[in-house]
Structure formats: C-alpha cells, structure tokens
Coordinates of C-alpha atoms in Angstrom, one line a residue:
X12 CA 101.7 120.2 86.0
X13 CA 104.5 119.4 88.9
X14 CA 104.6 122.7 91.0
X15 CA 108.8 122.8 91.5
X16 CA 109.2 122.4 87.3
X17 CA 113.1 123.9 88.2
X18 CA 113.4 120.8 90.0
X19 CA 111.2 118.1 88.4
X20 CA 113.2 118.6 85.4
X21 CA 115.9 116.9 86.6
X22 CA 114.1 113.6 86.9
X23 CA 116.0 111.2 85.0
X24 CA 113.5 109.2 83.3
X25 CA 110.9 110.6 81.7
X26 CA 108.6 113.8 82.4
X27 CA 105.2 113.6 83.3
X28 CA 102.1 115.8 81.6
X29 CA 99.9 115.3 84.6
X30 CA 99.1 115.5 88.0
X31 CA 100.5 112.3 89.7
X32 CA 96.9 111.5 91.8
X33 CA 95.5 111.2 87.9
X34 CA 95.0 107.5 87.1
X35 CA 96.7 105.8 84.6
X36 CA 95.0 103.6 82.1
X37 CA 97.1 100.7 82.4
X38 CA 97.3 98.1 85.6
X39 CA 98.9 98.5 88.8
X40 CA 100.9 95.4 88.3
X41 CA 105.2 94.6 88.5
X42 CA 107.8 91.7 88.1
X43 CA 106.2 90.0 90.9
X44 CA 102.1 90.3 90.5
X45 CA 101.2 86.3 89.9
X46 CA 98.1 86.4 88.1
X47 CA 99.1 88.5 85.2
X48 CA 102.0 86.3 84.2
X49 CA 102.4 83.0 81.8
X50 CA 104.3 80.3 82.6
X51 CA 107.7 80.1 81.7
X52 CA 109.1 78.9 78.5
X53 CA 111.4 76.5 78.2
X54 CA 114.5 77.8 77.0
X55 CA 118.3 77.5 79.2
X56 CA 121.7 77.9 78.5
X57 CA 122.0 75.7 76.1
X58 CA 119.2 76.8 74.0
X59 CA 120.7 80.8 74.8
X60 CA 124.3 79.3 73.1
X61 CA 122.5 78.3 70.5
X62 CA 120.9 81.5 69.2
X63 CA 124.5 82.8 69.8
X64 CA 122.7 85.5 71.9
X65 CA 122.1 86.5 75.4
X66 CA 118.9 88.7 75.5
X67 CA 119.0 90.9 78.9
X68 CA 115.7 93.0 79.8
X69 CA 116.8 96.3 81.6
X70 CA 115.2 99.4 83.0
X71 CA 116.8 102.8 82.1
X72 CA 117.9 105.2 84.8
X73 CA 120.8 107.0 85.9
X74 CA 123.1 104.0 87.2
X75 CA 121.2 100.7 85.4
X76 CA 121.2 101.6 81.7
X77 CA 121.8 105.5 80.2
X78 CA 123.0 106.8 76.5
X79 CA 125.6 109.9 77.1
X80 CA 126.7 111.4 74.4
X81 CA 125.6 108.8 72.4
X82 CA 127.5 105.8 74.5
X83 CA 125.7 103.3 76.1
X84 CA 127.0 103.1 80.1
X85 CA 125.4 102.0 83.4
X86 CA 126.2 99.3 86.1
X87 CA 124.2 96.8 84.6
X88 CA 125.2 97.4 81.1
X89 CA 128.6 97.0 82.2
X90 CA 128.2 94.2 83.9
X91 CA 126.5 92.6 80.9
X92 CA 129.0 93.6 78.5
X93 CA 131.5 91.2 81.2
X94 CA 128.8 88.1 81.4
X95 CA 128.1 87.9 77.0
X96 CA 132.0 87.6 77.2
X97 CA 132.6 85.2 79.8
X98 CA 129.7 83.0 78.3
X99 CA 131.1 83.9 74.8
X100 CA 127.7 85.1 73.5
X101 CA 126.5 88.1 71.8
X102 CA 124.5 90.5 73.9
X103 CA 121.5 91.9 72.9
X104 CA 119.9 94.7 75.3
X105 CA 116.3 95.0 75.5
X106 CA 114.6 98.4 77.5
X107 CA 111.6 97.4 79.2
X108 CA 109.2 101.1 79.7
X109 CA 108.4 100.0 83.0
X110 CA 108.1 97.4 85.7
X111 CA 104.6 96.4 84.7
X112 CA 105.9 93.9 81.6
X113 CA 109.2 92.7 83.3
X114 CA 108.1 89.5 84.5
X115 CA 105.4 89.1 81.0
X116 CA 109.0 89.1 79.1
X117 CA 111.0 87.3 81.4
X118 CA 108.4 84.6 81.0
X119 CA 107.8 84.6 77.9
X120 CA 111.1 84.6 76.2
X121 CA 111.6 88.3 75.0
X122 CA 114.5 88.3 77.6
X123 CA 116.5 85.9 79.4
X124 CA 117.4 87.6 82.2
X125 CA 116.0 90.6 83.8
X126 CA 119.1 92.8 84.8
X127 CA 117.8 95.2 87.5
X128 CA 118.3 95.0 91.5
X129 CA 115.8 93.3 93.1
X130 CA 115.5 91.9 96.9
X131 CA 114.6 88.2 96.5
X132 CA 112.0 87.3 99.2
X133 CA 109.8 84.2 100.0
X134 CA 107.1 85.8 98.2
X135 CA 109.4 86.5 94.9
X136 CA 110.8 83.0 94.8
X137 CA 107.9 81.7 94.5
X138 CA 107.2 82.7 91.1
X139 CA 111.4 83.4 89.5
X140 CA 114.7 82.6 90.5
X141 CA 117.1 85.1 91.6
X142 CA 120.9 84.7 90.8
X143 CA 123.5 85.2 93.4
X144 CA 124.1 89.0 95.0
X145 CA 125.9 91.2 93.8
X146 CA 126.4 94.3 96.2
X147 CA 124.8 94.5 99.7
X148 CA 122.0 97.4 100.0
X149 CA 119.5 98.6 102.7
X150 CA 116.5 100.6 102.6
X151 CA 116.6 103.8 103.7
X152 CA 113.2 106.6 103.6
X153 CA 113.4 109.2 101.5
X154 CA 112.0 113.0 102.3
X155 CA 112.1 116.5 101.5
X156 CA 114.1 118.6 103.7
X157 CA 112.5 121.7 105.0
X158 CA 112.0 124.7 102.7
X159 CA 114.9 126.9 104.3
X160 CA 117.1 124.4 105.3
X161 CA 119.9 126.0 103.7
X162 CA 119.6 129.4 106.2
X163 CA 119.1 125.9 109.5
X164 CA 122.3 124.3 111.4
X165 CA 122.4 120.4 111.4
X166 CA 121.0 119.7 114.3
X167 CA 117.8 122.3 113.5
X168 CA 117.6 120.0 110.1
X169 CA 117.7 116.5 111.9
X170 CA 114.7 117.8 114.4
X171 CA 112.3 118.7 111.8
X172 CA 113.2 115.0 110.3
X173 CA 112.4 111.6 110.6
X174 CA 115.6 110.1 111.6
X175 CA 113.7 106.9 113.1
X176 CA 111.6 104.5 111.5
X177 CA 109.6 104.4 114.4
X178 CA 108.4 108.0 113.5
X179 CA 106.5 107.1 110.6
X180 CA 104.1 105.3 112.8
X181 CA 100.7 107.5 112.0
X182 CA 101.9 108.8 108.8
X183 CA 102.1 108.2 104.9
X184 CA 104.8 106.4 102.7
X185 CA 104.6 106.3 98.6
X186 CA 105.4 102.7 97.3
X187 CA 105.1 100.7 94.1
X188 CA 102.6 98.0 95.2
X189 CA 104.0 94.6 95.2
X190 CA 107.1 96.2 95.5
X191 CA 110.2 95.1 98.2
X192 CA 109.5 98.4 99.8
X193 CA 105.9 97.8 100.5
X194 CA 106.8 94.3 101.7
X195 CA 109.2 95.9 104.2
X196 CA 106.9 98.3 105.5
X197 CA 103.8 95.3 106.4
X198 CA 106.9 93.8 108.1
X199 CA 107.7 96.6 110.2
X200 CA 104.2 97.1 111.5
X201 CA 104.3 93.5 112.2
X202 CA 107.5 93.8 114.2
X203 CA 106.4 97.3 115.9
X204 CA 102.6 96.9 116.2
X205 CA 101.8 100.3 114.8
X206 CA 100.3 101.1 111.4
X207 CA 101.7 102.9 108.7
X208 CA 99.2 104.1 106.0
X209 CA 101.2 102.8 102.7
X210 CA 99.6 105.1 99.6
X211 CA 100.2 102.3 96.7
X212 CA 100.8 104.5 93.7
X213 CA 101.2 103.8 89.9
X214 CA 103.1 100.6 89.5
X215 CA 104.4 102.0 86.2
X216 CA 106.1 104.8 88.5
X217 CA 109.6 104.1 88.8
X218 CA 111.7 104.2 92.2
X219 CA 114.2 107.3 90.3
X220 CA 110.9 109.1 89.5
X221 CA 109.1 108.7 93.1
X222 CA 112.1 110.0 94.5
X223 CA 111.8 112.7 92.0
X224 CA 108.5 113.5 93.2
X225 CA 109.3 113.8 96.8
X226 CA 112.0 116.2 95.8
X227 CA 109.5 118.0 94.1
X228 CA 106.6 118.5 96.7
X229 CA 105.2 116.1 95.6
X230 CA 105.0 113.5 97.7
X231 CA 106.0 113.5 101.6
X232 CA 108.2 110.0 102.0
X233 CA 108.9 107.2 99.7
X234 CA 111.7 104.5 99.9
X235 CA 114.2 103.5 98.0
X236 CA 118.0 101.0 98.1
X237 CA 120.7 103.3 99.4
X238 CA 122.5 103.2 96.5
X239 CA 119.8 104.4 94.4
X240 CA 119.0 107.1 97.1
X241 CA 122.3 108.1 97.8
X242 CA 122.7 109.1 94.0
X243 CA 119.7 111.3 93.6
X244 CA 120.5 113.2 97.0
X245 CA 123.9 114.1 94.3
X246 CA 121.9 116.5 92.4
X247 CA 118.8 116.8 94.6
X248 CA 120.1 118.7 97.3
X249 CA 117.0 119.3 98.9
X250 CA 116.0 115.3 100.2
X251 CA 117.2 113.2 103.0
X252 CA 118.4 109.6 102.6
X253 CA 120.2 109.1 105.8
X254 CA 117.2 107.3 107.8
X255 CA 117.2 103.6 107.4
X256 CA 114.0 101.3 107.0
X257 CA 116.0 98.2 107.1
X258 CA 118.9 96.1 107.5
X259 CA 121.7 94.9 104.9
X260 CA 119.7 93.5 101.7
X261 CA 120.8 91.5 98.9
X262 CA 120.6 93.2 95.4
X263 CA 120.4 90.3 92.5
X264 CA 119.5 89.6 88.9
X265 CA 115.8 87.7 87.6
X266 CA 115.6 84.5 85.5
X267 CA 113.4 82.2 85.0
X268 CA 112.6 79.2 87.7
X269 CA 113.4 76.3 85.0
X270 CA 117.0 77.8 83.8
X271 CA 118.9 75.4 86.6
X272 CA 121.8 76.0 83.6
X273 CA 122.1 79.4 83.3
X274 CA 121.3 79.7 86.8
X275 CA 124.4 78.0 87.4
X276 CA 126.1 79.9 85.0
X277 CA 125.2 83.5 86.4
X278 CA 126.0 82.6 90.0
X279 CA 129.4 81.2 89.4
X280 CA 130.2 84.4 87.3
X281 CA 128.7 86.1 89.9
X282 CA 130.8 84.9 92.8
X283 CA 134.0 84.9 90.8
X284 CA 133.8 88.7 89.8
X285 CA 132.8 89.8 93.1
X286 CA 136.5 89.3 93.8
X287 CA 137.6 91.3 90.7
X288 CA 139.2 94.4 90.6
X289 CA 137.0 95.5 87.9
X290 CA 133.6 94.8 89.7
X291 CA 135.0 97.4 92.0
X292 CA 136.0 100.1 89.5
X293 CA 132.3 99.5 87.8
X294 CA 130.8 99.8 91.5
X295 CA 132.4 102.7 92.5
X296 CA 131.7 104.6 89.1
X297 CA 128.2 104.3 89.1
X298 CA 127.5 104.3 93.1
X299 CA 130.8 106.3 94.7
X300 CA 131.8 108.2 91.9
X301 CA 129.0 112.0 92.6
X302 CA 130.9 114.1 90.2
X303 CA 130.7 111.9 87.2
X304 CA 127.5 110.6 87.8
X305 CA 125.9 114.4 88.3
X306 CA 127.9 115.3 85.2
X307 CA 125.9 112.5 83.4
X308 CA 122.2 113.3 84.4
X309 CA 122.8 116.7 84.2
X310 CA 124.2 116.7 80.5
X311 CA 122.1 118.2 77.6
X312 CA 123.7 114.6 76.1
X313 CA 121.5 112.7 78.2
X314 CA 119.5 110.7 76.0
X315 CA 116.7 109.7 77.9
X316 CA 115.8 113.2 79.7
X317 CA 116.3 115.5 76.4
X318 CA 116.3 112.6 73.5
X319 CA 119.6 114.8 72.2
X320 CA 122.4 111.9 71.1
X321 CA 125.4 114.8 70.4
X322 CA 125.6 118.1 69.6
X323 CA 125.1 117.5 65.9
X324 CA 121.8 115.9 65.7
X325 CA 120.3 119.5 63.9
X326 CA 122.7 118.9 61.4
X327 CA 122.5 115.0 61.1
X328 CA 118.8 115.4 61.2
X329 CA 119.8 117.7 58.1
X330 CA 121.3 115.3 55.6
X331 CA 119.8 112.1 56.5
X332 CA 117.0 113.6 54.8
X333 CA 118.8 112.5 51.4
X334 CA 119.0 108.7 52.9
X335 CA 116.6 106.5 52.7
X336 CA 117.5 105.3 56.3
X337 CA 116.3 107.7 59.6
X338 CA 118.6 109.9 61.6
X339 CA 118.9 107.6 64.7
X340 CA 120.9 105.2 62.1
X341 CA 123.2 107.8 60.8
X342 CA 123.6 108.7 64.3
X343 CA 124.8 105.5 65.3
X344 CA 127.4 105.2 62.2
X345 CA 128.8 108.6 63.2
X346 CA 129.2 107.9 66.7
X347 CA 131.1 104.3 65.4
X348 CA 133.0 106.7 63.2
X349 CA 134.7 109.3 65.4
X350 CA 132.7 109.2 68.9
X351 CA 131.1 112.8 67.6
X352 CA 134.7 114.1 67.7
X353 CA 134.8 116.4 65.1
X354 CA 138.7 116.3 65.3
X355 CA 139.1 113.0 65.1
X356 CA 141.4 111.4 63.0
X357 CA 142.4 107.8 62.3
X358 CA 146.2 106.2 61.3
X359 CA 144.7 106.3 57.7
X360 CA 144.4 109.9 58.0
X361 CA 140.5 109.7 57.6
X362 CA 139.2 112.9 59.6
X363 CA 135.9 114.7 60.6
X364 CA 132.9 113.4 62.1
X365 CA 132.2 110.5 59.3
X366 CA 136.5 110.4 59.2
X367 CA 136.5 111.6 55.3
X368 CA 139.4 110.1 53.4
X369 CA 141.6 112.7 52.1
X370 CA 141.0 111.1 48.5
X371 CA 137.2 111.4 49.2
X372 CA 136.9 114.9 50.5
X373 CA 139.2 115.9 47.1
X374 CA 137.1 113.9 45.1
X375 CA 134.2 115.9 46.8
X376 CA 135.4 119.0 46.6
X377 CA 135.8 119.5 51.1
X378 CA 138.9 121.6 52.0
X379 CA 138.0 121.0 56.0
X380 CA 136.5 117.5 57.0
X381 CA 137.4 118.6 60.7
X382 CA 134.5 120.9 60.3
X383 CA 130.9 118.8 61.4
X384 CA 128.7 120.3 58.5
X385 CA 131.0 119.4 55.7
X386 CA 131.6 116.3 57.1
X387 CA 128.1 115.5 57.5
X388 CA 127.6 116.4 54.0
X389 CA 129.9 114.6 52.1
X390 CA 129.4 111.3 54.1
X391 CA 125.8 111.1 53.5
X392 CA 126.6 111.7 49.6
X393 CA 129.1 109.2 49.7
X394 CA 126.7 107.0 51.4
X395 CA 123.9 107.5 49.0
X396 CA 126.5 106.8 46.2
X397 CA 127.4 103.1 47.8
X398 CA 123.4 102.9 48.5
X399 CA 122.7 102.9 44.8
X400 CA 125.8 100.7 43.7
X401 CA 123.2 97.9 45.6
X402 CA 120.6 98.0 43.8
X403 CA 120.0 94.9 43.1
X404 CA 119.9 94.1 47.0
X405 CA 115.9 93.4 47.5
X406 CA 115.6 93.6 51.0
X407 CA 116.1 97.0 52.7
X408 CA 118.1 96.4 55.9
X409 CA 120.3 93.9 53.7
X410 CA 121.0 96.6 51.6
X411 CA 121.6 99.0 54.3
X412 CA 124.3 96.4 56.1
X413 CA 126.2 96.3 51.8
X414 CA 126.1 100.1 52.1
X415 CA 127.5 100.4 55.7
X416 CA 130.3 97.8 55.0
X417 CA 131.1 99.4 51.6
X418 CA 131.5 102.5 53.7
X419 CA 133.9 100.9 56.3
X420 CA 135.9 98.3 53.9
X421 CA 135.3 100.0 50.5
X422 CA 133.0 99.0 47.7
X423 CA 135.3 96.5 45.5
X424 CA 136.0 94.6 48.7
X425 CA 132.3 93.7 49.2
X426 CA 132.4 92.9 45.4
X427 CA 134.9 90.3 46.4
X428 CA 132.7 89.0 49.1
X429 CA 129.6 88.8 46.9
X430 CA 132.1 86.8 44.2
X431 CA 133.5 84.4 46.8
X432 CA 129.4 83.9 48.3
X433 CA 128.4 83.4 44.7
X434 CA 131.4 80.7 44.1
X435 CA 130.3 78.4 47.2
X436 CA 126.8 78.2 46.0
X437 CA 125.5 80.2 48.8
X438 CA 123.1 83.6 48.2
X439 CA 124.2 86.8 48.3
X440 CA 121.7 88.2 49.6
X441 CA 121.6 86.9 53.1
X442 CA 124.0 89.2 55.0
X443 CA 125.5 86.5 57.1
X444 CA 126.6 84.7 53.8
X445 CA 128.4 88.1 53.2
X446 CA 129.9 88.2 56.7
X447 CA 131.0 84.2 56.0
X448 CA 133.0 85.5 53.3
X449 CA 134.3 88.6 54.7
X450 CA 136.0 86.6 57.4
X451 CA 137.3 84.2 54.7
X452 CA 139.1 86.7 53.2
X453 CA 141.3 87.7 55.6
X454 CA 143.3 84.6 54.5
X455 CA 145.4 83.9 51.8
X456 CA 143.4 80.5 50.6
X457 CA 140.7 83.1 50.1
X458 CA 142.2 85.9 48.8
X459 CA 144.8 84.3 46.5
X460 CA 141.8 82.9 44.6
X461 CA 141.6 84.2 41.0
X462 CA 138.2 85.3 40.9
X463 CA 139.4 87.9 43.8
X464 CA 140.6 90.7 42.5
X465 CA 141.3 93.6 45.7
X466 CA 143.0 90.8 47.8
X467 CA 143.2 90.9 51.8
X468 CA 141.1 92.4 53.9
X469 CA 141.0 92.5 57.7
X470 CA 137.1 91.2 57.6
X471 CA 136.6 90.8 61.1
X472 CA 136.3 95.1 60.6
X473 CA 133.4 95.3 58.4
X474 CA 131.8 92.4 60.0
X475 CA 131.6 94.3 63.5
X476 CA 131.4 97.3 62.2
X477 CA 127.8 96.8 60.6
X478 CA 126.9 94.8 63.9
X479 CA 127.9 97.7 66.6
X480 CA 125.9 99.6 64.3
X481 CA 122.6 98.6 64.1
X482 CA 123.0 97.5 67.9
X483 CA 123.5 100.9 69.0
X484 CA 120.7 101.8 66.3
X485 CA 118.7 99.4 68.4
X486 CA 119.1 100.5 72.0
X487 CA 118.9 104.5 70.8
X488 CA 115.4 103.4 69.0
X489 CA 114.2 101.9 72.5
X490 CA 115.9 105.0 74.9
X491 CA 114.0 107.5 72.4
X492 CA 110.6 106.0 73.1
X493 CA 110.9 105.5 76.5
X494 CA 111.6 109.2 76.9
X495 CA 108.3 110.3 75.0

C-alpha cells in the first residue's frame, strides 16, 4: 500500500490496492497512440441532430466531471449542459475509466466529442481534430516540498526546490506516455541539449492521480496544466506548482477529423462564449474559486472518492429492497424530488425527501414526512403500489418510466395518456408514444376529448421528469464503477 495513506486518501479519483511500480495488465496506450485506433465513423452534425442527442465522452476528476451530493457539476459538464442547448440537442454524458479507450470511442461512435483539455500538437492532429481554445494553460512541474517545510522561511523552501526547468537536467520526471507532457519534455532537451530521464508510467494513470502520488512520496516530479496543478496544491499543502515547464498552451475539446460540421459548430460556440459573462463565472468556479472546490473533494458526498450519493443512502439502500428497481434509481428519483432536503417542501404542499402529499402521508398513516425514514418508507410503498397498477407493461424499464410518471403526474393522468395512445392507433407500450401523448394533453383539443376523463395536465412535467431521472440514474451507474 501507499506509505502517506492520511494523504493518499485524498486523491480524487480512485484508490489504488497496489504498489504503483506493479504492472498493470492492460496497455500503455491514450487518446493519441495510432496503432490501436479504427478509423473514424462517419457520423457529423447532421447525423448528431438526428438522433436528437449529443453524446460527450468525459473523464471524472475534481474540475472536468464530479457527483456532489448527488448533483452532477464540473467545468466541462457545464460547459456541455450550454453547447446541447445552443445546438438544441439532448445531452448524454458518457465516463470514460481512463485515457486508454478515449480515442477507441471517439472513433468509433460511442461519443462524439471527447470533452477533456488537451494541447493540440502536430503529432495530435494528425490522427483527430481539435476544436477552438477555450482557456490558455502552461505547464508547470510538480513536487513534494520538503518534509519540514512548515518549521522553513520562503526563501529556505525555494532553495531546496527546483524553481528552473533547467534543474531537472540529470534527474527523473513521471509522465503518461504519449502524453503532452512527455512531448514537452523531448522538446526541452532538444532546445537545452541535456537529457532528462522521462519514467513513462501507466497510461491508465490519470494526471489528478500522479499528482496524487507525488504528494504522497511517491513519486519525485510529474507535470501537469496549471490549472489542474494549482487546484490540487488547494488541499495538498505539501507540493509545489510554481515552476513552469512551458509557455502559454491552448486547452481544447476532441472530435473526429471528418466532422467539418460539427467542427464548425463547436468553434463558433466556442469563440462566441469566450466573450460571455457566464464562461467566466463557470471558469472561475471550478479554477479560481479554492474554498468551494476543497469543500467539494473533501466532502464525504463526493461520489467518486467514497461512492456515498447523500446522507441517506443506508436508509434508501433500506427500502429499495421492496422495489424491484436498485438503490442508485431510487436515488436519482429522490434527489429529483427534494435535492436530499429532508425539509423540503413544494407550492402543493408535498414535503419530505420523496415530497409526500399530505393526502398520501394520511392515507399512509405518516404524521412527519419532514422526517427521511418515514419519508423513505412511504414513497417506496407508494411506488410499489403504482408498480403493480402496470402490470400489464411487458418490458421492465417501460414499466419503470409508467411508475415514475404515475408518481410525478398521478396514476389516472397516465391512464389518459394510454387512452389517447390507444385512440391514434399507436402502442402503448413504447414510452415515447406515452410521452407523445402526455404533451398532447396539455391542450384543450386533447383534453376536451371525451374519452379523457382527468383533463389538463402540464405534460412537459412528467415527460422530463422520467428523462432527468434515468439520466442521472445513468451518470451515477458510470461514477460508481469508476470509483471501484
């Protein structure tokens, strides 16, 4: 095991059961290693509006992509959230477990983009397209400050540091291979004429977790983007980012080479939002902003380093044992519900975690919905109630979107919904039939008809309701595995 666990713990993607000189089974390859990769598919814009969906490949870490307290934050997600609007498309988040499959999925069509900062170089552009910048980063080295630098002045600090590049001449840096890093580090030899011995470790070693290591003991130097760097040195008081490796570098998004559409797309989103006011309030939260983002990492809430979602997962774990669903799900619905407020309560007067209706918690026999057991309890009875009302529903996931919906909009408007489905000679049992009709009946053409019997209903509710759902289901599911 890592000698300094105290601080190794506070890596913020995954922890490691072995020794770091242990070899991995898998291949040192990333994004960028040629021979591992297929050709792209053929698949732009066009083909992206079509689906309806914009599929964006991320990394996890402490800025990119992060659950806290069961929300889904990070630069990149932001940022994402922004484009899927401006290109009027759903988004659909996919988390890559390392850098070895980005380019694999890129390629291939699992993703569309690959959201992560990367330095385009000659090498890279060879092989993907890179969109327009968005922030300006440099390199800078990464290394452990001495043992008892908290007892040394400033100045006693700085001398038993590198604080020129020219230093590492003679000595050891930890890179990915392939990596931007490395490439800088050849071309500094180049330019200087003395050698640096570059250790290539595990390409499935991410640049958080490297720094992590060094942090740790375990490694002397690595390097990493300032912004990156700058972060970790938040809440690892112990390393030294203030050395630069290199000049000003720009920090962009992947797609494929033949995606001249959406390629056009990104970079004229791009260039407008780098003049927005809101770029700069995303920037500065996830790269200026120490307190919030230490607040974030070190939270018992962050899903990645201790796979806890809130403070009720015991208790959720508890009851969905009477679903037929997992936890994760009922996890998602009761963050969609109240946010994990246990307090909250909605202009209906629905309160508690899963916002009981003061008719249902009667009906149930709950004198205090504000309290998170009760709460818990009666909204998985009431859900296993609707869940049986759909029995005729073959197909699970079906099922579970008429329970969900029944939950949000109430059973005898989905009743209506199935009626007004049945009457257009379309089939129940394809949700988005069901969604059609939802929609439909927010108007009076619809819900004037005679075979409807509960009238209007705000549809576009239900509809996104079951949607948010099982998308947060989804990106949960993904942040849980990456964190075994």
């Amino acid at each position: 095991m890592i000698r300094s666990f105290s601080i190794w713990v506070l890596i913020t993607i995954m922890f490691f059961s072995c020794q770091f000189n242990q070899k991995k089974s898998v291949e040192n390859h990333d994004l960028f290693q040629k021979s591992t990769i297929s050709k792209p598919i053929s698949f732009d814009l066009d083909a992206i509006k079509t689906r309806d969906t914009l599929r964006a490949i991320v990394l996890s870490g402490p800025t990119s992509f992060f659950v806290y307290k069961g929300e889904s934050m990070g630069f990149e997600y932001d940022l994402l959230q922004q484009l899927a609007k401006e290109l009027n498309l759903s988004l659909e988040i996919i988390v890559a477990p390392n850098f070895n499959v980005l380019g694999e999925w890129l390629n291939s069509g699992k993703g569309d983009i690959v959201a992560h900062n990367f330095t385009p170089t000659k090498t890279r552009k060879e092989k993907f397209t890179f969109t327009n910048y968005l922030y300006l980063t440099k390199q800078v080295l990464v290394q452990r400050k001495p043992d008892n630098w908290r007892n040394l002045k400033l100045h006693q600090i700085e001398n038993m540091l590198i604080t020129d590049a020219i230093d590492l001449i003679g000595d050891t840096v930890n890179v990915r291979k392939y990596s931007s890093y490395k490439m800088r580090l050849e071309n500094f030899m180049e330019e200087t004429g003395g050698h640096i011995h570059i250790n290539e470790v595990d390409a499935t070693l991410t640049t958080d977790e490297l720094i992590g290591m060094v942090a740790a003991g375990d490694l002397k130097y690595t390097i990493a983007d300032n912004t990156i760097a700058e972060m970790h040195a938040i809440y690892f008081k112990n390393i030294d980012v203030s050395t630069p490796i290199s000049l000003s570098q720009k920090a962009s998004w992947v797609i494929r080479r033949n995606a001249p559409q959406l390629q056009k797309a990104l970079n004229t989103w791009i260039q407008k939002l780098r003049k927005t006011t809101d770029y700069y309030v995303i920037y500065n939260r996830y790269f200026q902003n120490s307190r919030i983002i230490k607040k974030h990492v070190n939270s018992d809430y962050y899903l990645t380093k201790t796979k806890q979602l809130s403070p009720y997962d015991d208790l959720i774990k508890k009851y969905s044992e009477n679903l037929p669903w997992d936890w994760v799900m009922l996890a998602s619905q009761i963050f969609q519900e109240s946010r994990f407020d246990p307090k909250a309560q909605s202009w209906a007067k629905a309160q508690g975690l899963m916002q009981i209706m003061p008719s249902t918690a009667r009906e149930l026999g709950i004198e205090d919905t504000s309290h998170p057991e009760e709460s818990i309890k009666a909204g998985t009875f009431y859900l296993l109630k609707l869940w049986n009302k759909w029995d005729t529903v073959e197909d699970f996931d079906t099922r579970l979107k008429y329970t969900l919906a029944s939950y949000n909009a109430g059973l005898n408007h989905l009743k209506d919904a199935v009626t007004l489905t049945k009457a257009e000679g379309l089939d129940p049992n394809h949700w988005q039939n069901i969604e059609a009709s939802l929609l439909k009946l927010t108007y009076r053409k619809y819900f004037s008809r005679k075979d409807i019997k509960y009238g209007y209903i705000h549809g576009i509710e239900p509809v996104n309701y079951v949607k948010e759902i099982f998308e947060r289901y989804n990106l949960y599911i993904q942040l849980l595995d990456t964190a075994e």
